[in-house]
PDB file of C-alpha atoms and ligand atoms in Angstrom:
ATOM      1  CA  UNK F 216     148.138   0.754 141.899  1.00 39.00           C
ATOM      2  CA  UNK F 217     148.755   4.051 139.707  1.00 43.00           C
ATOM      3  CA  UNK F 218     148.882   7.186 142.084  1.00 47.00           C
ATOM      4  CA  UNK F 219     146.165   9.447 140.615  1.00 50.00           C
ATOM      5  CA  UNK F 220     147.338  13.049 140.991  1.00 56.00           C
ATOM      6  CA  UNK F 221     145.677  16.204 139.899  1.00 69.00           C
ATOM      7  CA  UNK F 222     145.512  20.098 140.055  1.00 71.00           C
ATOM      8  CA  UNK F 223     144.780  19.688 143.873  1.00 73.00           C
ATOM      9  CA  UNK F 224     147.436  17.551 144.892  1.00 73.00           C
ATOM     10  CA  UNK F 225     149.762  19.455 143.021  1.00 72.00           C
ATOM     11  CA  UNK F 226     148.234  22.503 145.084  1.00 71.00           C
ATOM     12  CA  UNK F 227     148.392  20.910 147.981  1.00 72.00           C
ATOM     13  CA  UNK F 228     151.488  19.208 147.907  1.00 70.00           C
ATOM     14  CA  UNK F 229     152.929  23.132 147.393  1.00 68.00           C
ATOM     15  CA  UNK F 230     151.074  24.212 150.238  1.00 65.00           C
ATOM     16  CA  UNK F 231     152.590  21.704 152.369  1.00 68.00           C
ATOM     17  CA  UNK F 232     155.984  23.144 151.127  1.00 61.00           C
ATOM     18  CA  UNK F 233     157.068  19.863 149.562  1.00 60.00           C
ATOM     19  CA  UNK F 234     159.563  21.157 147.441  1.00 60.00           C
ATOM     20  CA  UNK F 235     160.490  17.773 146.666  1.00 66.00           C
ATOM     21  CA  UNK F 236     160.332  15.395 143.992  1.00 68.00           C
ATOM     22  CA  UNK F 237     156.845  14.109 144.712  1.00 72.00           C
ATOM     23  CA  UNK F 238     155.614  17.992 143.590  1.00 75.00           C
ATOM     24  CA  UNK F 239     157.858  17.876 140.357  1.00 80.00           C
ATOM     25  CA  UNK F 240     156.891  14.477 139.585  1.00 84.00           C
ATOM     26  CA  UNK F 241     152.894  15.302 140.258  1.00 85.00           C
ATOM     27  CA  UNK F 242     153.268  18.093 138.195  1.00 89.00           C
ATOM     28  CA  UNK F 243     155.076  16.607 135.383  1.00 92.00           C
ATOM     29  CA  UNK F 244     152.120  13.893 135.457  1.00 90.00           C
ATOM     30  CA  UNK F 245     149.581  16.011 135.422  1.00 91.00           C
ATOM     31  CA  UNK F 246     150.722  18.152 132.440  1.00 94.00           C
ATOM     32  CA  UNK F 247     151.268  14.685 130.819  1.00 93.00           C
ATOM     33  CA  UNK F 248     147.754  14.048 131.507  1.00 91.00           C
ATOM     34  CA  UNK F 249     146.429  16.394 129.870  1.00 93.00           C
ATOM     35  CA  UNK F 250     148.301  15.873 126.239  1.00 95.00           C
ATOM     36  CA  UNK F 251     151.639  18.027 126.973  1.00 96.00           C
ATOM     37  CA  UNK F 252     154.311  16.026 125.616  1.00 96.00           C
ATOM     38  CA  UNK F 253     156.720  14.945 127.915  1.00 94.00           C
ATOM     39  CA  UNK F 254     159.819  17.060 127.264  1.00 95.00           C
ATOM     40  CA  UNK F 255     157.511  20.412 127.291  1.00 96.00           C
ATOM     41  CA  UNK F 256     156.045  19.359 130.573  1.00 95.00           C
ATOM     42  CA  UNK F 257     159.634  18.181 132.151  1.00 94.00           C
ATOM     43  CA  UNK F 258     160.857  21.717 130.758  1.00 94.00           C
ATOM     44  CA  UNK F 259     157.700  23.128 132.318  1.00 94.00           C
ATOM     45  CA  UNK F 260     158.224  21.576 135.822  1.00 90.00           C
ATOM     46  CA  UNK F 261     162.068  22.661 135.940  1.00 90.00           C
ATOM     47  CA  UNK F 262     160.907  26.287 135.289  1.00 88.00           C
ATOM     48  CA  UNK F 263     158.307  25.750 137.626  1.00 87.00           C
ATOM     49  CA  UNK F 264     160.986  25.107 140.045  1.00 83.00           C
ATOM     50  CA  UNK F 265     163.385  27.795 139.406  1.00 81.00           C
ATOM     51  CA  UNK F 266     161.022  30.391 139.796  1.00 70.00           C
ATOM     52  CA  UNK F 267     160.329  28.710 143.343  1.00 68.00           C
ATOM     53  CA  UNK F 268     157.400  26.721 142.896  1.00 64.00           C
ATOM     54  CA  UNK F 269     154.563  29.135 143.428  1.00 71.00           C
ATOM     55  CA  UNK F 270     151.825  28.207 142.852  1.00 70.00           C
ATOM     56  CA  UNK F 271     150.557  31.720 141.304  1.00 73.00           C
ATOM     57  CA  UNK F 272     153.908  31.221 138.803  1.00 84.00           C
ATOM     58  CA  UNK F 273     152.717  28.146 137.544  1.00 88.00           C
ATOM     59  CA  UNK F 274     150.253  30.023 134.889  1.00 91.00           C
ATOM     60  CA  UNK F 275     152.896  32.254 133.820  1.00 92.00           C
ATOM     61  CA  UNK F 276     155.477  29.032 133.067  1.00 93.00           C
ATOM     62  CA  UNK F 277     152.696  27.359 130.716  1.00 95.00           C
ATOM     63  CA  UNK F 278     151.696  30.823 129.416  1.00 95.00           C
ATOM     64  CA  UNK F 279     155.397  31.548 128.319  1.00 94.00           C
ATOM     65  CA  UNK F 280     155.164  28.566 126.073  1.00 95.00           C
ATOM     66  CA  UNK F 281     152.373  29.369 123.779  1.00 97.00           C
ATOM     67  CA  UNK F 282     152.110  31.616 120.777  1.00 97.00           C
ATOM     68  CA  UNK F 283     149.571  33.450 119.707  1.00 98.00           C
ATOM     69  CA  UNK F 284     148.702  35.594 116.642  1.00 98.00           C
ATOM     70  CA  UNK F 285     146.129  38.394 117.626  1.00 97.00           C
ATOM     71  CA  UNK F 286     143.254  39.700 115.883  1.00 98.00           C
ATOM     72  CA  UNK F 287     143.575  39.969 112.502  1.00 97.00           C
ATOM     73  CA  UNK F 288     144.239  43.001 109.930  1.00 97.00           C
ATOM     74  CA  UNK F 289     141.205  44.162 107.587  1.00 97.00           C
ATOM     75  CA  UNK F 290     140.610  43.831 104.594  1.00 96.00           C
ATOM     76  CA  UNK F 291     141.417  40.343 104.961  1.00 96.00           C
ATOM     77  CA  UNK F 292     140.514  37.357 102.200  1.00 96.00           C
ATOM     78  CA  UNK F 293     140.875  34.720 104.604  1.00 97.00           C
ATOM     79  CA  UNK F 294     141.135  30.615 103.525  1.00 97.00           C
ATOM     80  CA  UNK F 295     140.124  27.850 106.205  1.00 98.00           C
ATOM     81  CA  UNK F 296     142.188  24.875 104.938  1.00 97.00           C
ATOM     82  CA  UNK F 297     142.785  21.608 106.592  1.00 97.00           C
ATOM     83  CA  UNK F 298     142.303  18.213 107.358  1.00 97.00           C
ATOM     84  CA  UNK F 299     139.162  16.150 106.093  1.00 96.00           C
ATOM     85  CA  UNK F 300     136.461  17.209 109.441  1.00 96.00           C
ATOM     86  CA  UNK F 301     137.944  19.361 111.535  1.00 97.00           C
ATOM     87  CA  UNK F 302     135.630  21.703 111.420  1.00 96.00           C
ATOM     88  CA  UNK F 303     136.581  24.397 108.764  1.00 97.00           C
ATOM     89  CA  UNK F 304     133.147  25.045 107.617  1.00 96.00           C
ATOM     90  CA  UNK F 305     131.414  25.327 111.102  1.00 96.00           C
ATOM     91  CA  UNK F 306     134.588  27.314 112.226  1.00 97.00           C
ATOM     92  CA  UNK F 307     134.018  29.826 109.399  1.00 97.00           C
ATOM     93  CA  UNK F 308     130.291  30.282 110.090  1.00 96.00           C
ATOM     94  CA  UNK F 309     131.413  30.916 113.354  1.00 97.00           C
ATOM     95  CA  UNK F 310     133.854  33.874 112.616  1.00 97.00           C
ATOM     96  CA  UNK F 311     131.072  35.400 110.043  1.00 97.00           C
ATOM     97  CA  UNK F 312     128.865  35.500 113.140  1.00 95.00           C
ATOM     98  CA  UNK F 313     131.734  36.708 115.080  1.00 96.00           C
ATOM     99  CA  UNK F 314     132.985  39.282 112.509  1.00 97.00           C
ATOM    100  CA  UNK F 315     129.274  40.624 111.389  1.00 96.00           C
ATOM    101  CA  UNK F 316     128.647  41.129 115.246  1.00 95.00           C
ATOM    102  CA  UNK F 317     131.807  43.487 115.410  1.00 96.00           C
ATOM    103  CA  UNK F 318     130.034  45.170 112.692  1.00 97.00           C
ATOM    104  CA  UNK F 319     132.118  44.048 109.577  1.00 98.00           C
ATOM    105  CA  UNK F 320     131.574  43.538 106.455  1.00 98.00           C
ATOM    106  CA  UNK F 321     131.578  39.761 105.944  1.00 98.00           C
ATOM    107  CA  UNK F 322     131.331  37.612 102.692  1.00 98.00           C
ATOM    108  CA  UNK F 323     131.681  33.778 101.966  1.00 98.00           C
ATOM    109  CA  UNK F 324     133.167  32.006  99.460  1.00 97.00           C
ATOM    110  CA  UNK F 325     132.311  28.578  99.403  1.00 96.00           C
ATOM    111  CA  UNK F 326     134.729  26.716  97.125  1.00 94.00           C
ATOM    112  CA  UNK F 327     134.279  23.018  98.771  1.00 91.00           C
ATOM    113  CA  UNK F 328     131.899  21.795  95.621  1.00 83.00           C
ATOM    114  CA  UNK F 329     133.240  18.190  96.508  1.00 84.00           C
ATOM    115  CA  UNK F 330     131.171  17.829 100.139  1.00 87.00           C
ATOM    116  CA  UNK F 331     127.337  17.050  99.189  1.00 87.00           C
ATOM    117  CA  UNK F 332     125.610  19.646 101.377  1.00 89.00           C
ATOM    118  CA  UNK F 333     128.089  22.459 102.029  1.00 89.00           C
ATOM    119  CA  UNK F 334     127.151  24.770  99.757  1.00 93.00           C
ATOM    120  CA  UNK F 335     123.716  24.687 100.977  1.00 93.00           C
ATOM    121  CA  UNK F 336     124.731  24.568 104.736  1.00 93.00           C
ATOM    122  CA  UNK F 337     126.329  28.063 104.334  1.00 96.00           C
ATOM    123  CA  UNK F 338     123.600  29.310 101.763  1.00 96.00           C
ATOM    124  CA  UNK F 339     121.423  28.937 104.787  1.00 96.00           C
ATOM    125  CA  UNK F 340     123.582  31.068 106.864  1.00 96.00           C
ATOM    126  CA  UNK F 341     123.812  33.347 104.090  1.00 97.00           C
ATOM    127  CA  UNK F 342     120.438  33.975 103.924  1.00 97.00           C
ATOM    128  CA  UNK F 343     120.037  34.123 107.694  1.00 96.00           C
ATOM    129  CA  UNK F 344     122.599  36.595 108.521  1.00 96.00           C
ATOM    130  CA  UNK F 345     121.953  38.499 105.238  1.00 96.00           C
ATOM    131  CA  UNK F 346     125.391  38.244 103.862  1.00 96.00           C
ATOM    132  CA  UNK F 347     126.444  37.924 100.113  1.00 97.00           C
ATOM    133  CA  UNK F 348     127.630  34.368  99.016  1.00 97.00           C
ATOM    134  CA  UNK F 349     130.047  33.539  96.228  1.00 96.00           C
ATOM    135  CA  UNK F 350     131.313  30.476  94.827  1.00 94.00           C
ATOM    136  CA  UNK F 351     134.459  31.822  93.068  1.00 92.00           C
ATOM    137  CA  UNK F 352     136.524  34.413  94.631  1.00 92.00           C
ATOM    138  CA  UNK F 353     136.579  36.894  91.737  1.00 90.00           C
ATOM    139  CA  UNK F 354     133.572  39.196  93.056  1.00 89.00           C
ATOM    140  CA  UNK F 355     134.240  38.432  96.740  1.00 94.00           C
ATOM    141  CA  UNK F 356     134.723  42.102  98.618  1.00 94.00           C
ATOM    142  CA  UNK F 357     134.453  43.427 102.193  1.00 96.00           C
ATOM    143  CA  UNK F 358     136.352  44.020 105.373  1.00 97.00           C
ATOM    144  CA  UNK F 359     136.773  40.168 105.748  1.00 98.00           C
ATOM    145  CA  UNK F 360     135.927  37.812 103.228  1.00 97.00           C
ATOM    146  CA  UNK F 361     135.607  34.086 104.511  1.00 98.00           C
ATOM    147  CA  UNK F 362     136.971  31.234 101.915  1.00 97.00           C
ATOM    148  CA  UNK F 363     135.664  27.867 102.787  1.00 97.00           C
ATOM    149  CA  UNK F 364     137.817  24.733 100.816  1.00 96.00           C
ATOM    150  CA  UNK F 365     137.372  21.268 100.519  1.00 95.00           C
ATOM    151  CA  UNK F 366     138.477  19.392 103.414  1.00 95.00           C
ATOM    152  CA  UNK F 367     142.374  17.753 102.332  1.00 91.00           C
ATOM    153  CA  UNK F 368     144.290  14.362 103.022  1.00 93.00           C
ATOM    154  CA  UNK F 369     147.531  16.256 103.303  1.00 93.00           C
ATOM    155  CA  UNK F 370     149.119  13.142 102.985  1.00 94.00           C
ATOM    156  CA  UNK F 371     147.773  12.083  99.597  1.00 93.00           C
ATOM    157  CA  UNK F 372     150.481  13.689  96.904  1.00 88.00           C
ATOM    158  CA  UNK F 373     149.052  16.494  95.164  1.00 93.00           C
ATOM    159  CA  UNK F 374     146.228  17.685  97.150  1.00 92.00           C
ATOM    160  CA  UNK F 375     147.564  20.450  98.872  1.00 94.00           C
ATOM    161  CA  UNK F 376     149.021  21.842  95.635  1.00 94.00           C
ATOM    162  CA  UNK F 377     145.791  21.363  93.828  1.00 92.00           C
ATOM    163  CA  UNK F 378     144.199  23.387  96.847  1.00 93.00           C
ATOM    164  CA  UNK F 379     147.255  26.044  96.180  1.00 93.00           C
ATOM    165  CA  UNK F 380     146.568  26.415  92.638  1.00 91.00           C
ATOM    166  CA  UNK F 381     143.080  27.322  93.307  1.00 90.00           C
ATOM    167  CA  UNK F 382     143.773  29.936  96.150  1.00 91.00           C
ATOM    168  CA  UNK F 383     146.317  31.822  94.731  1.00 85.00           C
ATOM    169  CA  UNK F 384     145.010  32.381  90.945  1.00 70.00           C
ATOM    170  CA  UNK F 385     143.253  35.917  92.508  1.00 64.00           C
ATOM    171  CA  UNK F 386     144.292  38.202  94.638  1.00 69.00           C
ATOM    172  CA  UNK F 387     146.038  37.635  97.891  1.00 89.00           C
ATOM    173  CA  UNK F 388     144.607  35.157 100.612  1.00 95.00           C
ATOM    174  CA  UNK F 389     145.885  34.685 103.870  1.00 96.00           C
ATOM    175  CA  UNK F 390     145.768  30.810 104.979  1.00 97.00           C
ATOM    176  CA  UNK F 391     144.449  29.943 108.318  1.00 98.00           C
ATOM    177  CA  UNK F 392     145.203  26.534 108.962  1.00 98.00           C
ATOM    178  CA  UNK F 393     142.390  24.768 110.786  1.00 98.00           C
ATOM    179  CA  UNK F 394     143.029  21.998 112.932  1.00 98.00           C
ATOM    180  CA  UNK F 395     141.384  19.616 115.289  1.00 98.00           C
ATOM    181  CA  UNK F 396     142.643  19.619 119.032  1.00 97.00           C
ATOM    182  CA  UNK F 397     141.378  16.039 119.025  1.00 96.00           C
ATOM    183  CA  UNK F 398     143.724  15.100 116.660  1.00 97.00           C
ATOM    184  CA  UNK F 399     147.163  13.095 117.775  1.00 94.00           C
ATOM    185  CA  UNK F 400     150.107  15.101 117.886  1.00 94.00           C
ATOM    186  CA  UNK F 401     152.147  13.558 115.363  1.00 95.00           C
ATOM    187  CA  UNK F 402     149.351  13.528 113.080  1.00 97.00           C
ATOM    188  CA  UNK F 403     149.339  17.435 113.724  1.00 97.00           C
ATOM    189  CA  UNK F 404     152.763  18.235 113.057  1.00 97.00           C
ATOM    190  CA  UNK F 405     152.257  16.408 109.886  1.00 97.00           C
ATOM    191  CA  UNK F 406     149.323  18.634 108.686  1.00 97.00           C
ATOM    192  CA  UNK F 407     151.321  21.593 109.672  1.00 97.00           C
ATOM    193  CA  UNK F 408     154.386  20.141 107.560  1.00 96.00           C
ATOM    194  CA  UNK F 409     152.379  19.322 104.464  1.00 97.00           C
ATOM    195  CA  UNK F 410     150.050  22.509 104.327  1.00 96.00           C
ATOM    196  CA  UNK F 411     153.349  24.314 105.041  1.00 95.00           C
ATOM    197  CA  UNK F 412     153.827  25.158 100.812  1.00 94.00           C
ATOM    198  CA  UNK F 413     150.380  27.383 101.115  1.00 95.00           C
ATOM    199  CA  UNK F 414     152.200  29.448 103.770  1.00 95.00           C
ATOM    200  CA  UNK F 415     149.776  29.610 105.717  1.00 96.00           C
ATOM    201  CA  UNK F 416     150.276  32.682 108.652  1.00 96.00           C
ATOM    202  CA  UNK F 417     148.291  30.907 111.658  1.00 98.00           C
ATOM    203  CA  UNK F 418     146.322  28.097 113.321  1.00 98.00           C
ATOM    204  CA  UNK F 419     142.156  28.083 114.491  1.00 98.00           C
ATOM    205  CA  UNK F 420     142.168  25.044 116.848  1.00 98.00           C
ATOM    206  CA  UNK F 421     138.542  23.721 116.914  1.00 98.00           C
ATOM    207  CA  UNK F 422     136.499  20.726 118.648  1.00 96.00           C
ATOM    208  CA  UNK F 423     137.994  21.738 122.090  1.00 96.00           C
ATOM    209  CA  UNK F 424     135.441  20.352 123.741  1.00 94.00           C
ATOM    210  CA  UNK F 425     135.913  16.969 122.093  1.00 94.00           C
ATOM    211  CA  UNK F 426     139.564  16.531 123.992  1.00 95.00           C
ATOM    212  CA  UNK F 427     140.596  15.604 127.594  1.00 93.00           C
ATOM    213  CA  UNK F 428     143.858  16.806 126.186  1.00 93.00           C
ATOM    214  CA  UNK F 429     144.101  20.247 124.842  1.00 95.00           C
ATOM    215  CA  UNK F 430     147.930  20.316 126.402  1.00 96.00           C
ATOM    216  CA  UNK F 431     148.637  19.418 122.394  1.00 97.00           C
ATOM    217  CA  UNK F 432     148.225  22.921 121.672  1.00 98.00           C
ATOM    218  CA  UNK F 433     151.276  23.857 123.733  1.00 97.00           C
ATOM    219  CA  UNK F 434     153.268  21.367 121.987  1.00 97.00           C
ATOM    220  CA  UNK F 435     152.265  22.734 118.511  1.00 97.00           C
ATOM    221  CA  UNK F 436     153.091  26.095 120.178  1.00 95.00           C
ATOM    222  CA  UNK F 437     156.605  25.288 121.253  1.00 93.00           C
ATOM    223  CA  UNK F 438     157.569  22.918 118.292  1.00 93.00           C
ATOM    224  CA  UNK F 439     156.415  25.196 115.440  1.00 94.00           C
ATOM    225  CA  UNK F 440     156.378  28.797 114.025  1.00 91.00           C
ATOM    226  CA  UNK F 441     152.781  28.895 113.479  1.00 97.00           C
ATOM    227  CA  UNK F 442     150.643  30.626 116.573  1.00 98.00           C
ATOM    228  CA  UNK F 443     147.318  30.333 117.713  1.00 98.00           C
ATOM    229  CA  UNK F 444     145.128  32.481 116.277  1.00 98.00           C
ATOM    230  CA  UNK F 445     141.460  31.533 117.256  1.00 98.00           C
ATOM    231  CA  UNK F 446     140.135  28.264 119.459  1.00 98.00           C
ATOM    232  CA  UNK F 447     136.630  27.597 118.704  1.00 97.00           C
ATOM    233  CA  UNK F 448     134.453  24.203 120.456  1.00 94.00           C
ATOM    234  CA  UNK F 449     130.872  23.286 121.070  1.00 87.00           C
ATOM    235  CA  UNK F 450     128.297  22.670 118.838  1.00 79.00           C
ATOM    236  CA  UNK F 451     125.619  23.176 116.922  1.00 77.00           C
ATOM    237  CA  UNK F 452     125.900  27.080 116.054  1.00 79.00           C
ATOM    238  CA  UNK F 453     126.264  30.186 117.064  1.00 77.00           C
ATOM    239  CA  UNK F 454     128.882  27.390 119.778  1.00 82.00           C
ATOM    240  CA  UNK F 455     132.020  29.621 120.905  1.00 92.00           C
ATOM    241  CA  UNK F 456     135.109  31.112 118.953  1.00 97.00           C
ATOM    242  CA  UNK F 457     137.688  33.397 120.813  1.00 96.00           C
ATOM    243  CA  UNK F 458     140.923  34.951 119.574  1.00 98.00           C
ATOM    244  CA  UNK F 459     143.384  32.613 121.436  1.00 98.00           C
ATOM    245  CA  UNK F 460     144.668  33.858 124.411  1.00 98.00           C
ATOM    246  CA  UNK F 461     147.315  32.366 126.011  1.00 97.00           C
ATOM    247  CA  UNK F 462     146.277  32.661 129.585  1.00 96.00           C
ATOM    248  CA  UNK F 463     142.847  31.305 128.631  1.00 96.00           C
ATOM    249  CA  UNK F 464     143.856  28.732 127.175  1.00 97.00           C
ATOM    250  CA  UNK F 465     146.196  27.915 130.248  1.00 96.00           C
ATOM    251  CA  UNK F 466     143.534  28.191 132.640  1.00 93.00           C
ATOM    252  CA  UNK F 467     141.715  25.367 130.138  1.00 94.00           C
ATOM    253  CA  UNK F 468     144.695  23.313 130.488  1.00 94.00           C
ATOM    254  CA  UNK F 469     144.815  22.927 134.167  1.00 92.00           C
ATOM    255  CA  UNK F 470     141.372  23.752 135.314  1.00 88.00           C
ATOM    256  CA  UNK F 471     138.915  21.669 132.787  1.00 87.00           C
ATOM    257  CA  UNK F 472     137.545  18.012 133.010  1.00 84.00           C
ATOM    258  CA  UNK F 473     139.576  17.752 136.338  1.00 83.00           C
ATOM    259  CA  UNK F 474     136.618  15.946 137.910  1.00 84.00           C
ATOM    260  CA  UNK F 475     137.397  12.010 138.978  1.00 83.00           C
ATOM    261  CA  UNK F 476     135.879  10.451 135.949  1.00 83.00           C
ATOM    262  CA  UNK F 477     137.989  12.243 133.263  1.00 85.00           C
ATOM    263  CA  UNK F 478     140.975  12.106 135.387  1.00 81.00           C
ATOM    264  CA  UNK F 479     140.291   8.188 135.370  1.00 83.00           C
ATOM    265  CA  UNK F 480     139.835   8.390 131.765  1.00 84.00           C
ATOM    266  CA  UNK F 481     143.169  10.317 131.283  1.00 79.00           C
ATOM    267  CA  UNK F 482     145.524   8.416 134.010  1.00 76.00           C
ATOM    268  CA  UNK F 483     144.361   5.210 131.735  1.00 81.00           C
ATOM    269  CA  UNK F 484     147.179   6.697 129.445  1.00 76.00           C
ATOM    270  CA  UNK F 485     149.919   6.755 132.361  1.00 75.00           C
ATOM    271  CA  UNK F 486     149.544   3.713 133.268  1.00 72.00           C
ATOM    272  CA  UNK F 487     151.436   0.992 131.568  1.00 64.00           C
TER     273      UNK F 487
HETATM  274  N1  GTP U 546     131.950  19.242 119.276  1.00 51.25           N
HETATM  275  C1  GTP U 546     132.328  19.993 118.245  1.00 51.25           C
HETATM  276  N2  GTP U 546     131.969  19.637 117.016  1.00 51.25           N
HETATM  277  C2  GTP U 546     132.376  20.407 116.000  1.00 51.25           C
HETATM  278  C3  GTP U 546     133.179  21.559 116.191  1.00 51.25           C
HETATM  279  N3  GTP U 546     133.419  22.086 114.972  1.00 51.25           N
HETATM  280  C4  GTP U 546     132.822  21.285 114.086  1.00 51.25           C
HETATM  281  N4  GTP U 546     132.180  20.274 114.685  1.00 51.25           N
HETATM  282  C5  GTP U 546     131.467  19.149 114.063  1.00 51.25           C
HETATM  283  O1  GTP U 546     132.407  18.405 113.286  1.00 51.25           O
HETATM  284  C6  GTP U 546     131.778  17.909 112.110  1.00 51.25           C
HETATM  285  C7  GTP U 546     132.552  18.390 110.891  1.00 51.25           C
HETATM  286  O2  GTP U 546     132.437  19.815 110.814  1.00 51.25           O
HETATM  287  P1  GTP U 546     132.623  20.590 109.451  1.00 51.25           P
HETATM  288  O3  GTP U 546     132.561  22.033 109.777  1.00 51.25           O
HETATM  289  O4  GTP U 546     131.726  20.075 108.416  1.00 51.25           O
HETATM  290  O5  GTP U 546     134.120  20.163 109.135  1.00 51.25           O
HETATM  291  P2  GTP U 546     134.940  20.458 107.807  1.00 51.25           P
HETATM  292  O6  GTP U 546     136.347  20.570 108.192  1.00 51.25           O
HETATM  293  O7  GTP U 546     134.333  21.585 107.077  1.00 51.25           O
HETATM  294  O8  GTP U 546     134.693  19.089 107.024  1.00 51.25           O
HETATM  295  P3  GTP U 546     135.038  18.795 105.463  1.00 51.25           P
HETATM  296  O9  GTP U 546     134.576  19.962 104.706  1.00 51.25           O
HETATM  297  O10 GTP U 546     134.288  17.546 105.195  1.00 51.25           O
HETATM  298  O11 GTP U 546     136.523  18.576 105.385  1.00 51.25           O
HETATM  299  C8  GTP U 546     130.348  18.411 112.124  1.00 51.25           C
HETATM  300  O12 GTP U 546     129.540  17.378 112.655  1.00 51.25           O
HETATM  301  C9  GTP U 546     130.380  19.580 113.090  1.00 51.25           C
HETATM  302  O13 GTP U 546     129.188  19.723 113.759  1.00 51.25           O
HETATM  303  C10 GTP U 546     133.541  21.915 117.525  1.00 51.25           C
HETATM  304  O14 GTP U 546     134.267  22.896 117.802  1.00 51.25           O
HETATM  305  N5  GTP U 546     133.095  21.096 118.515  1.00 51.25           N
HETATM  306 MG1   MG U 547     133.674  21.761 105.111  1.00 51.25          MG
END
């Protein structure tokens, strides 16, 4: 029958000083477990052990692997592109909220005319948080104004540049590539590869709360250029956006949906 292992065996099997390979091998599991792939984790457990397997080190050998952006510079015209659901129109409500709280000047620009609804889901917000809407970019002003786009098969030729052409005929926009941490990694890398012509400068991960396995974000991290800029989950509204932080989202990593059901859930995908 499959071992199960977890944070706590891995804790205690350090307590009990068992330097040994049952430690590296519960730890290499675990980060498995939780979406790491396997040569990030393997690289993870080996520095793991050369720093002497402390336990208190453990954070800082996960934290050393993920990049993150920081808060942003203002003025900013900032574009939420992506994937087709990810979340780029809930995430950008949810930085207006953030932003107007900090006391900025916000503005939307809602560009998606293709999605029946969307125009009227952030006129609502509009209203609400008393904040000018625009649907081309031409009048948009402010410390930080929010550009919401039509949700892209990145694999389909000719989307991405269409999306290009209509971002860059005005003034400069930085791209904030908006992806799902639900989403499988491969399937990530690709997005990251085909949005790569709009430059864009960083990632908002999103529906964290939707994933057993938000170890993908440390893959994207060490296999790409782009960081981390903001990790947003839960649902419906105001729900929770941060500027990423790597030691946060470590401690999400190896503290969350450690209880015995999701670990049965997860150790479904070790097992052959
Ligand atoms: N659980 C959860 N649901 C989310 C999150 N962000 C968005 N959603 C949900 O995901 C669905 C799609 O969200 P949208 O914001 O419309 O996604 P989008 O990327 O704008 O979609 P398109 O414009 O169609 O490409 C909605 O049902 C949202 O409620 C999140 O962080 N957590
Ligand atoms: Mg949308």
């Amino acid at each position: 029958m499959e071992r199960k292992t977890n944070v706590a065996e891995i804790k205690r099997l350090i307590l009990e000083k068992k330097e040994s390979a049952d430690t590296y091998h519960a730890l290499t599991r675990f980060l498995i477990s939780k979406g790491v792939a396997r040569s990030i984790a393997e690289k993870i457990t080996l520095d793991f052990s050369q720093d002497g397997c402390e336990l208190s080190g453990l954070k800082e050998c996960l934290v050393k692997q993920i990049h993150t952006a920081g808060e942003l510079s203002f003025p900013k015209r900032l574009a939420l592109v992506g994937p087709t659901g990810v979340g780029k129109t809930t995430t950008l409500l949810k930085l207006a909220d953030y932003y107007r709280r900090q006391h900025k000047t916000v503005e939307i620009v809602a560009l998606d005319q293709e999605k029946c609804g969307a125009l009227a889901q952030l006129q609502r917000y509009a209203d609400e948080w008393g904040i000018a809407l625009h649907e081309t970019l031409d009048q948009a002003q402010g410390d930080l104004v929010l550009i919401d786009t039509t949700g892209c098969n990145f694999y389909q030729q000719g989307r991405v540049d269409q999306l290009g052409e209509q971002l860059f005929a005005g003034d400069s926009v930085e791209i904030l590539l908006t992806l799902s941490a639900a989403t499988k990694d491969v399937d990530l890398y690709g997005a990251i590869h085909q949005f790569s012509p709009l430059q864009p400068k960083s990632l908002a991960f999103t529906k964290l709360d939707e994933t057993l396995a938000s170890g993908v974000m440390i893959n994207v991290s060490a296999k790409t250029d782009l960081p981390i800029r903001y990790i947003a989950y839960g649902y419906p509204l105001p729900g929770e956006i941060q500027l990423a932080d790597p030691y946060v989202i470590t401690h999400k990593i190896l503290t969350e949906c450690n209880n015995s059901e999701f670990n049965s859930i997860r150790y479904l995908t070790l097992s052959d």
